[in-house]
Every structure is written in structure tokens, then in C-alpha cells.
mmCIF file of N, CA and C in Angstrom:
data_model
loop_
_atom_site.group_PDB
_atom_site.id
_atom_site.type_symbol
_atom_site.label_atom_id
_atom_site.label_comp_id
_atom_site.label_asym_id
_atom_site.label_seq_id
_atom_site.Cartn_x
_atom_site.Cartn_y
_atom_site.Cartn_z
ATOM 1 N N UNK A 212 -40.786 -23.310 17.406
ATOM 2 C CA UNK A 212 -40.531 -22.648 16.145
ATOM 3 C C UNK A 212 -39.314 -21.741 16.333
ATOM 4 N N UNK A 213 -38.363 -21.833 15.412
ATOM 5 C CA UNK A 213 -37.128 -21.061 15.535
ATOM 6 C C UNK A 213 -37.359 -19.588 15.208
ATOM 7 N N UNK A 214 -36.468 -18.757 15.693
ATOM 8 C CA UNK A 214 -36.552 -17.322 15.427
ATOM 9 C C UNK A 214 -36.430 -17.048 13.935
ATOM 10 N N UNK A 215 -35.607 -17.825 13.243
ATOM 11 C CA UNK A 215 -35.437 -17.653 11.796
ATOM 12 C C UNK A 215 -36.748 -17.928 11.065
ATOM 13 N N UNK A 216 -37.430 -19.000 11.443
ATOM 14 C CA UNK A 216 -38.697 -19.345 10.807
ATOM 15 C C UNK A 216 -39.766 -18.305 11.115
ATOM 16 N N UNK A 217 -39.818 -17.849 12.344
ATOM 17 C CA UNK A 217 -40.774 -16.803 12.720
ATOM 18 C C UNK A 217 -40.517 -15.544 11.906
ATOM 19 N N UNK A 218 -39.258 -15.177 11.752
ATOM 20 C CA UNK A 218 -38.918 -14.004 10.946
ATOM 21 C C UNK A 218 -39.347 -14.154 9.502
ATOM 22 N N UNK A 219 -39.109 -15.326 8.924
ATOM 23 C CA UNK A 219 -39.515 -15.562 7.538
ATOM 24 C C UNK A 219 -41.029 -15.522 7.382
ATOM 25 N N UNK A 220 -41.746 -16.085 8.335
ATOM 26 C CA UNK A 220 -43.210 -16.058 8.280
ATOM 27 C C UNK A 220 -43.714 -14.624 8.379
ATOM 28 N N UNK A 221 -43.127 -13.826 9.246
ATOM 29 C CA UNK A 221 -43.526 -12.420 9.368
ATOM 30 C C UNK A 221 -43.266 -11.653 8.076
ATOM 31 N N UNK A 222 -42.126 -11.904 7.448
ATOM 32 C CA UNK A 222 -41.822 -11.256 6.167
ATOM 33 C C UNK A 222 -42.830 -11.691 5.111
ATOM 34 N N UNK A 223 -43.140 -12.984 5.054
ATOM 35 C CA UNK A 223 -44.114 -13.490 4.084
ATOM 36 C C UNK A 223 -45.471 -12.837 4.288
ATOM 37 N N UNK A 224 -45.960 -12.809 5.509
ATOM 38 C CA UNK A 224 -47.274 -12.232 5.793
ATOM 39 C C UNK A 224 -47.302 -10.748 5.440
ATOM 40 N N UNK A 225 -46.284 -10.015 5.840
ATOM 41 C CA UNK A 225 -46.233 -8.584 5.540
ATOM 42 C C UNK A 225 -46.174 -8.332 4.042
ATOM 43 N N UNK A 226 -45.381 -9.108 3.325
ATOM 44 C CA UNK A 226 -45.245 -8.887 1.891
ATOM 45 C C UNK A 226 -46.506 -9.282 1.135
ATOM 46 N N UNK A 227 -47.140 -10.380 1.531
ATOM 47 C CA UNK A 227 -48.405 -10.768 0.893
ATOM 48 C C UNK A 227 -49.455 -9.689 1.137
ATOM 49 N N UNK A 228 -49.532 -9.168 2.353
ATOM 50 C CA UNK A 228 -50.494 -8.110 2.659
ATOM 51 C C UNK A 228 -50.233 -6.873 1.805
ATOM 52 N N UNK A 229 -48.986 -6.491 1.671
ATOM 53 C CA UNK A 229 -48.651 -5.325 0.848
ATOM 54 C C UNK A 229 -48.992 -5.577 -0.617
ATOM 55 N N UNK A 230 -48.686 -6.760 -1.117
ATOM 56 C CA UNK A 230 -48.983 -7.104 -2.505
ATOM 57 C C UNK A 230 -50.482 -7.064 -2.758
ATOM 58 N N UNK A 231 -51.263 -7.637 -1.853
ATOM 59 C CA UNK A 231 -52.726 -7.621 -1.999
ATOM 60 C C UNK A 231 -53.235 -6.186 -1.990
ATOM 61 N N UNK A 232 -52.717 -5.359 -1.107
ATOM 62 C CA UNK A 232 -53.126 -3.953 -1.047
ATOM 63 C C UNK A 232 -52.868 -3.248 -2.379
ATOM 64 N N UNK A 233 -51.702 -3.462 -2.961
ATOM 65 C CA UNK A 233 -51.358 -2.825 -4.235
ATOM 66 C C UNK A 233 -52.251 -3.340 -5.357
ATOM 67 N N UNK A 234 -52.479 -4.647 -5.413
ATOM 68 C CA UNK A 234 -53.314 -5.225 -6.473
ATOM 69 C C UNK A 234 -54.747 -4.722 -6.353
ATOM 70 N N UNK A 235 -55.295 -4.676 -5.130
ATOM 71 C CA UNK A 235 -56.665 -4.203 -4.935
ATOM 72 C C UNK A 235 -56.782 -2.722 -5.296
ATOM 73 N N UNK A 236 -55.832 -1.927 -4.870
ATOM 74 C CA UNK A 236 -55.892 -0.485 -5.105
ATOM 75 C C UNK A 236 -55.652 -0.107 -6.561
ATOM 76 N N UNK A 237 -54.738 -0.818 -7.258
ATOM 77 C CA UNK A 237 -54.338 -0.389 -8.590
ATOM 78 C C UNK A 237 -54.601 -1.411 -9.678
ATOM 79 N N UNK A 238 -54.783 -2.667 -9.329
ATOM 80 C CA UNK A 238 -55.028 -3.703 -10.324
ATOM 81 C C UNK A 238 -53.768 -4.068 -11.092
ATOM 82 N N UNK A 239 -53.863 -5.172 -11.832
ATOM 83 C CA UNK A 239 -52.719 -5.628 -12.613
ATOM 84 C C UNK A 239 -52.468 -4.746 -13.834
ATOM 85 N N UNK A 240 -53.495 -4.044 -14.294
ATOM 86 C CA UNK A 240 -53.333 -3.151 -15.440
ATOM 87 C C UNK A 240 -52.299 -2.070 -15.196
ATOM 88 N N UNK A 241 -52.217 -1.604 -13.962
ATOM 89 C CA UNK A 241 -51.228 -0.575 -13.628
ATOM 90 C C UNK A 241 -49.813 -1.100 -13.794
ATOM 91 N N UNK A 242 -49.613 -2.365 -13.485
ATOM 92 C CA UNK A 242 -48.287 -2.963 -13.662
ATOM 93 C C UNK A 242 -47.935 -3.042 -15.132
ATOM 94 N N UNK A 243 -48.890 -3.453 -15.933
ATOM 95 C CA UNK A 243 -48.652 -3.574 -17.364
ATOM 96 C C UNK A 243 -48.418 -2.204 -17.983
ATOM 97 N N UNK A 244 -49.233 -1.225 -17.606
ATOM 98 C CA UNK A 244 -49.109 0.124 -18.173
ATOM 99 C C UNK A 244 -47.768 0.760 -17.813
ATOM 100 N N UNK A 245 -47.413 0.675 -16.576
ATOM 101 C CA UNK A 245 -46.140 1.262 -16.147
ATOM 102 C C UNK A 245 -45.791 0.739 -14.760
ATOM 103 N N UNK A 246 -44.739 -0.072 -14.685
ATOM 104 C CA UNK A 246 -44.373 -0.645 -13.397
ATOM 105 C C UNK A 246 -43.591 0.330 -12.525
ATOM 106 N N UNK A 247 -43.402 1.543 -12.995
ATOM 107 C CA UNK A 247 -42.629 2.517 -12.230
ATOM 108 C C UNK A 247 -43.496 3.668 -11.723
ATOM 109 N N UNK A 248 -44.765 3.384 -11.410
ATOM 110 C CA UNK A 248 -45.663 4.439 -10.946
ATOM 111 C C UNK A 248 -46.258 4.047 -9.596
ATOM 112 N N UNK A 249 -46.200 4.940 -8.658
ATOM 113 C CA UNK A 249 -46.835 4.809 -7.353
ATOM 114 C C UNK A 249 -46.485 3.505 -6.641
ATOM 115 N N UNK A 250 -47.483 2.777 -6.177
ATOM 116 C CA UNK A 250 -47.260 1.573 -5.382
ATOM 117 C C UNK A 250 -46.568 0.463 -6.132
ATOM 118 N N UNK A 251 -46.807 0.384 -7.441
ATOM 119 C CA UNK A 251 -46.176 -0.691 -8.211
ATOM 120 C C UNK A 251 -44.666 -0.541 -8.253
ATOM 121 N N UNK A 252 -44.177 0.671 -8.238
ATOM 122 C CA UNK A 252 -42.724 0.868 -8.227
ATOM 123 C C UNK A 252 -42.118 0.205 -6.992
ATOM 124 N N UNK A 253 -42.687 0.485 -5.851
ATOM 125 C CA UNK A 253 -42.191 -0.107 -4.610
ATOM 126 C C UNK A 253 -42.423 -1.604 -4.572
ATOM 127 N N UNK A 254 -43.584 -2.045 -5.028
ATOM 128 C CA UNK A 254 -43.901 -3.468 -4.992
ATOM 129 C C UNK A 254 -42.940 -4.271 -5.855
ATOM 130 N N UNK A 255 -42.680 -3.814 -7.061
ATOM 131 C CA UNK A 255 -41.770 -4.525 -7.960
ATOM 132 C C UNK A 255 -40.353 -4.525 -7.389
ATOM 133 N N UNK A 256 -39.915 -3.409 -6.864
ATOM 134 C CA UNK A 256 -38.583 -3.336 -6.274
ATOM 135 C C UNK A 256 -38.454 -4.306 -5.097
ATOM 136 N N UNK A 257 -39.414 -4.268 -4.182
ATOM 137 C CA UNK A 257 -39.378 -5.183 -3.040
ATOM 138 C C UNK A 257 -39.456 -6.635 -3.482
ATOM 139 N N UNK A 258 -40.268 -6.924 -4.477
ATOM 140 C CA UNK A 258 -40.394 -8.289 -4.984
ATOM 141 C C UNK A 258 -39.065 -8.790 -5.533
ATOM 142 N N UNK A 259 -38.405 -7.990 -6.318
ATOM 143 C CA UNK A 259 -37.121 -8.396 -6.883
ATOM 144 C C UNK A 259 -36.058 -8.586 -5.806
ATOM 145 N N UNK A 260 -35.980 -7.644 -4.889
ATOM 146 C CA UNK A 260 -34.974 -7.742 -3.832
ATOM 147 C C UNK A 260 -35.221 -8.970 -2.958
ATOM 148 N N UNK A 261 -36.456 -9.154 -2.518
ATOM 149 C CA UNK A 261 -36.761 -10.307 -1.677
ATOM 150 C C UNK A 261 -36.539 -11.619 -2.413
ATOM 151 N N UNK A 262 -36.899 -11.672 -3.678
ATOM 152 C CA UNK A 262 -36.697 -12.897 -4.459
ATOM 153 C C UNK A 262 -35.221 -13.244 -4.571
ATOM 154 N N UNK A 263 -34.424 -12.279 -4.927
ATOM 155 C CA UNK A 263 -32.997 -12.531 -5.112
ATOM 156 C C UNK A 263 -32.338 -12.922 -3.791
ATOM 157 N N UNK A 264 -32.598 -12.158 -2.750
ATOM 158 C CA UNK A 264 -31.973 -12.440 -1.460
ATOM 159 C C UNK A 264 -32.436 -13.781 -0.902
ATOM 160 N N UNK A 265 -33.734 -13.994 -0.860
ATOM 161 C CA UNK A 265 -34.254 -15.234 -0.286
ATOM 162 C C UNK A 265 -33.797 -16.446 -1.079
ATOM 163 N N UNK A 266 -33.841 -16.352 -2.388
ATOM 164 C CA UNK A 266 -33.452 -17.496 -3.214
ATOM 165 C C UNK A 266 -31.977 -17.812 -3.051
ATOM 166 N N UNK A 267 -31.126 -16.817 -3.187
ATOM 167 C CA UNK A 267 -29.685 -17.060 -3.123
ATOM 168 C C UNK A 267 -29.183 -17.364 -1.719
ATOM 169 N N UNK A 268 -29.671 -16.644 -0.740
ATOM 170 C CA UNK A 268 -29.171 -16.813 0.619
ATOM 171 C C UNK A 268 -29.787 -18.025 1.314
ATOM 172 N N UNK A 269 -31.045 -18.295 1.056
ATOM 173 C CA UNK A 269 -31.724 -19.367 1.776
ATOM 174 C C UNK A 269 -31.926 -20.637 0.960
ATOM 175 N N UNK A 270 -32.524 -20.528 -0.192
ATOM 176 C CA UNK A 270 -32.980 -21.718 -0.921
ATOM 177 C C UNK A 270 -31.847 -22.525 -1.545
ATOM 178 N N UNK A 271 -30.989 -21.895 -2.312
ATOM 179 C CA UNK A 271 -29.966 -22.655 -3.039
ATOM 180 C C UNK A 271 -28.977 -23.346 -2.094
ATOM 181 N N UNK A 272 -28.321 -22.623 -1.189
ATOM 182 C CA UNK A 272 -27.379 -23.317 -0.303
ATOM 183 C C UNK A 272 -28.055 -24.391 0.561
ATOM 184 N N UNK A 273 -29.245 -24.102 1.053
ATOM 185 C CA UNK A 273 -29.947 -25.072 1.881
ATOM 186 C C UNK A 273 -30.332 -26.306 1.076
ATOM 187 N N UNK A 274 -30.816 -26.107 -0.135
ATOM 188 C CA UNK A 274 -31.178 -27.242 -0.992
ATOM 189 C C UNK A 274 -29.948 -28.085 -1.327
ATOM 190 N N UNK A 275 -28.835 -27.434 -1.637
ATOM 191 C CA UNK A 275 -27.606 -28.176 -1.940
ATOM 192 C C UNK A 275 -27.128 -28.962 -0.723
ATOM 193 N N UNK A 276 -27.175 -28.334 0.439
ATOM 194 C CA UNK A 276 -26.738 -28.986 1.670
ATOM 195 C C UNK A 276 -27.576 -30.233 1.966
ATOM 196 N N UNK A 277 -28.850 -30.160 1.665
ATOM 197 C CA UNK A 277 -29.760 -31.266 1.940
ATOM 198 C C UNK A 277 -29.893 -32.236 0.770
ATOM 199 N N UNK A 278 -29.221 -31.927 -0.344
ATOM 200 C CA UNK A 278 -29.300 -32.791 -1.514
ATOM 201 C C UNK A 278 -30.636 -32.706 -2.231
ATOM 202 N N UNK A 279 -31.290 -31.556 -2.130
ATOM 203 C CA UNK A 279 -32.597 -31.345 -2.753
ATOM 204 C C UNK A 279 -32.400 -30.494 -4.007
ATOM 205 N N UNK A 280 -33.073 -30.877 -5.085
ATOM 206 C CA UNK A 280 -33.015 -30.069 -6.305
ATOM 207 C C UNK A 280 -33.670 -28.715 -6.033
ATOM 208 N N UNK A 281 -33.022 -27.634 -6.453
ATOM 209 C CA UNK A 281 -33.591 -26.313 -6.204
ATOM 210 C C UNK A 281 -34.421 -25.796 -7.362
ATOM 211 N N UNK A 282 -34.629 -26.609 -8.388
ATOM 212 C CA UNK A 282 -35.457 -26.205 -9.526
ATOM 213 C C UNK A 282 -36.883 -25.837 -9.111
ATOM 214 N N UNK A 283 -37.537 -26.582 -8.216
ATOM 215 C CA UNK A 283 -38.890 -26.171 -7.807
ATOM 216 C C UNK A 283 -38.924 -24.776 -7.176
ATOM 217 N N UNK A 284 -37.883 -24.429 -6.444
ATOM 218 C CA UNK A 284 -37.821 -23.095 -5.853
ATOM 219 C C UNK A 284 -37.685 -22.029 -6.944
ATOM 220 N N UNK A 285 -36.908 -22.340 -7.957
ATOM 221 C CA UNK A 285 -36.761 -21.426 -9.081
ATOM 222 C C UNK A 285 -38.095 -21.224 -9.785
ATOM 223 N N UNK A 286 -38.824 -22.312 -10.025
ATOM 224 C CA UNK A 286 -40.131 -22.222 -10.686
ATOM 225 C C UNK A 286 -41.119 -21.408 -9.845
ATOM 226 N N UNK A 287 -41.126 -21.636 -8.541
ATOM 227 C CA UNK A 287 -42.021 -20.882 -7.658
ATOM 228 C C UNK A 287 -41.695 -19.396 -7.700
ATOM 229 N N UNK A 288 -40.405 -19.078 -7.758
ATOM 230 C CA UNK A 288 -40.004 -17.675 -7.827
ATOM 231 C C UNK A 288 -40.437 -17.042 -9.136
ATOM 232 N N UNK A 289 -40.282 -17.772 -10.227
ATOM 233 C CA UNK A 289 -40.686 -17.251 -11.537
ATOM 234 C C UNK A 289 -42.193 -17.018 -11.577
ATOM 235 N N UNK A 290 -42.970 -17.957 -11.035
ATOM 236 C CA UNK A 290 -44.429 -17.866 -11.113
ATOM 237 C C UNK A 290 -45.048 -16.948 -10.063
ATOM 238 N N UNK A 291 -44.477 -16.913 -8.864
ATOM 239 C CA UNK A 291 -45.093 -16.178 -7.761
ATOM 240 C C UNK A 291 -44.217 -15.078 -7.182
ATOM 241 N N UNK A 292 -43.038 -14.884 -7.737
ATOM 242 C CA UNK A 292 -42.124 -13.907 -7.162
ATOM 243 C C UNK A 292 -41.655 -14.377 -5.799
ATOM 244 N N UNK A 293 -41.383 -13.452 -4.930
ATOM 245 C CA UNK A 293 -40.861 -13.820 -3.618
ATOM 246 C C UNK A 293 -41.899 -14.514 -2.750
ATOM 247 N N UNK A 294 -43.163 -14.408 -3.092
ATOM 248 C CA UNK A 294 -44.185 -15.143 -2.351
ATOM 249 C C UNK A 294 -43.920 -16.638 -2.473
ATOM 250 N N UNK A 295 -43.534 -17.091 -3.650
ATOM 251 C CA UNK A 295 -43.213 -18.501 -3.854
ATOM 252 C C UNK A 295 -42.011 -18.949 -3.053
ATOM 253 N N UNK A 296 -41.009 -18.117 -2.959
ATOM 254 C CA UNK A 296 -39.803 -18.467 -2.198
ATOM 255 C C UNK A 296 -40.098 -18.469 -0.704
ATOM 256 N N UNK A 297 -40.773 -17.449 -0.230
ATOM 257 C CA UNK A 297 -41.038 -17.339 1.200
ATOM 258 C C UNK A 297 -42.022 -18.391 1.693
ATOM 259 N N UNK A 298 -42.936 -18.808 0.834
ATOM 260 C CA UNK A 298 -43.915 -19.830 1.245
ATOM 261 C C UNK A 298 -43.222 -21.157 1.361
#
């Protein structure tokens, strides 16, 4: 397993754990009520940053290089945030 893949897996595991912690502690209602309060502020910020970076830096160029349509990656990002991209 390459160092790059190990790094991505570690980021995925850490981010999923953090997301689960926030959802369990505050629920989805907190996100709807105000996404800029407590843990949700950090979670949303990290989700957006990871999604943008992972999608643009990893998924699109790699998919183009391999001749793979990147639409599924876009859909996964829309539905699951960066969890979809990292998985």
C-alpha cells in the first residue's frame, strides 16, 4: 500500500470519526438551525475544504488521465461531502 493511499485512508477515518462525533453530540437539527455554532461550524468548514481539495487535486485530474468520467465523484461529493470523495 502506497504512502499516499495510507494518508488518504487515515484522513477518511479521522474525518468520518469526527463527523460521527458531531452528529451524535448535536444531531442534524443543529446543522439546520445554525451551521455556524460549536462543532458544526468546524465540521462544515472541514467538509468543504476537504471536498474541494480532494475533488480538484485528486479526483478530476486522475479521472481525466485514466479516461474515467468524473461525474460519479461529483455525485458522491454532493451526497456525502468529502466522505464520498475520500471513500
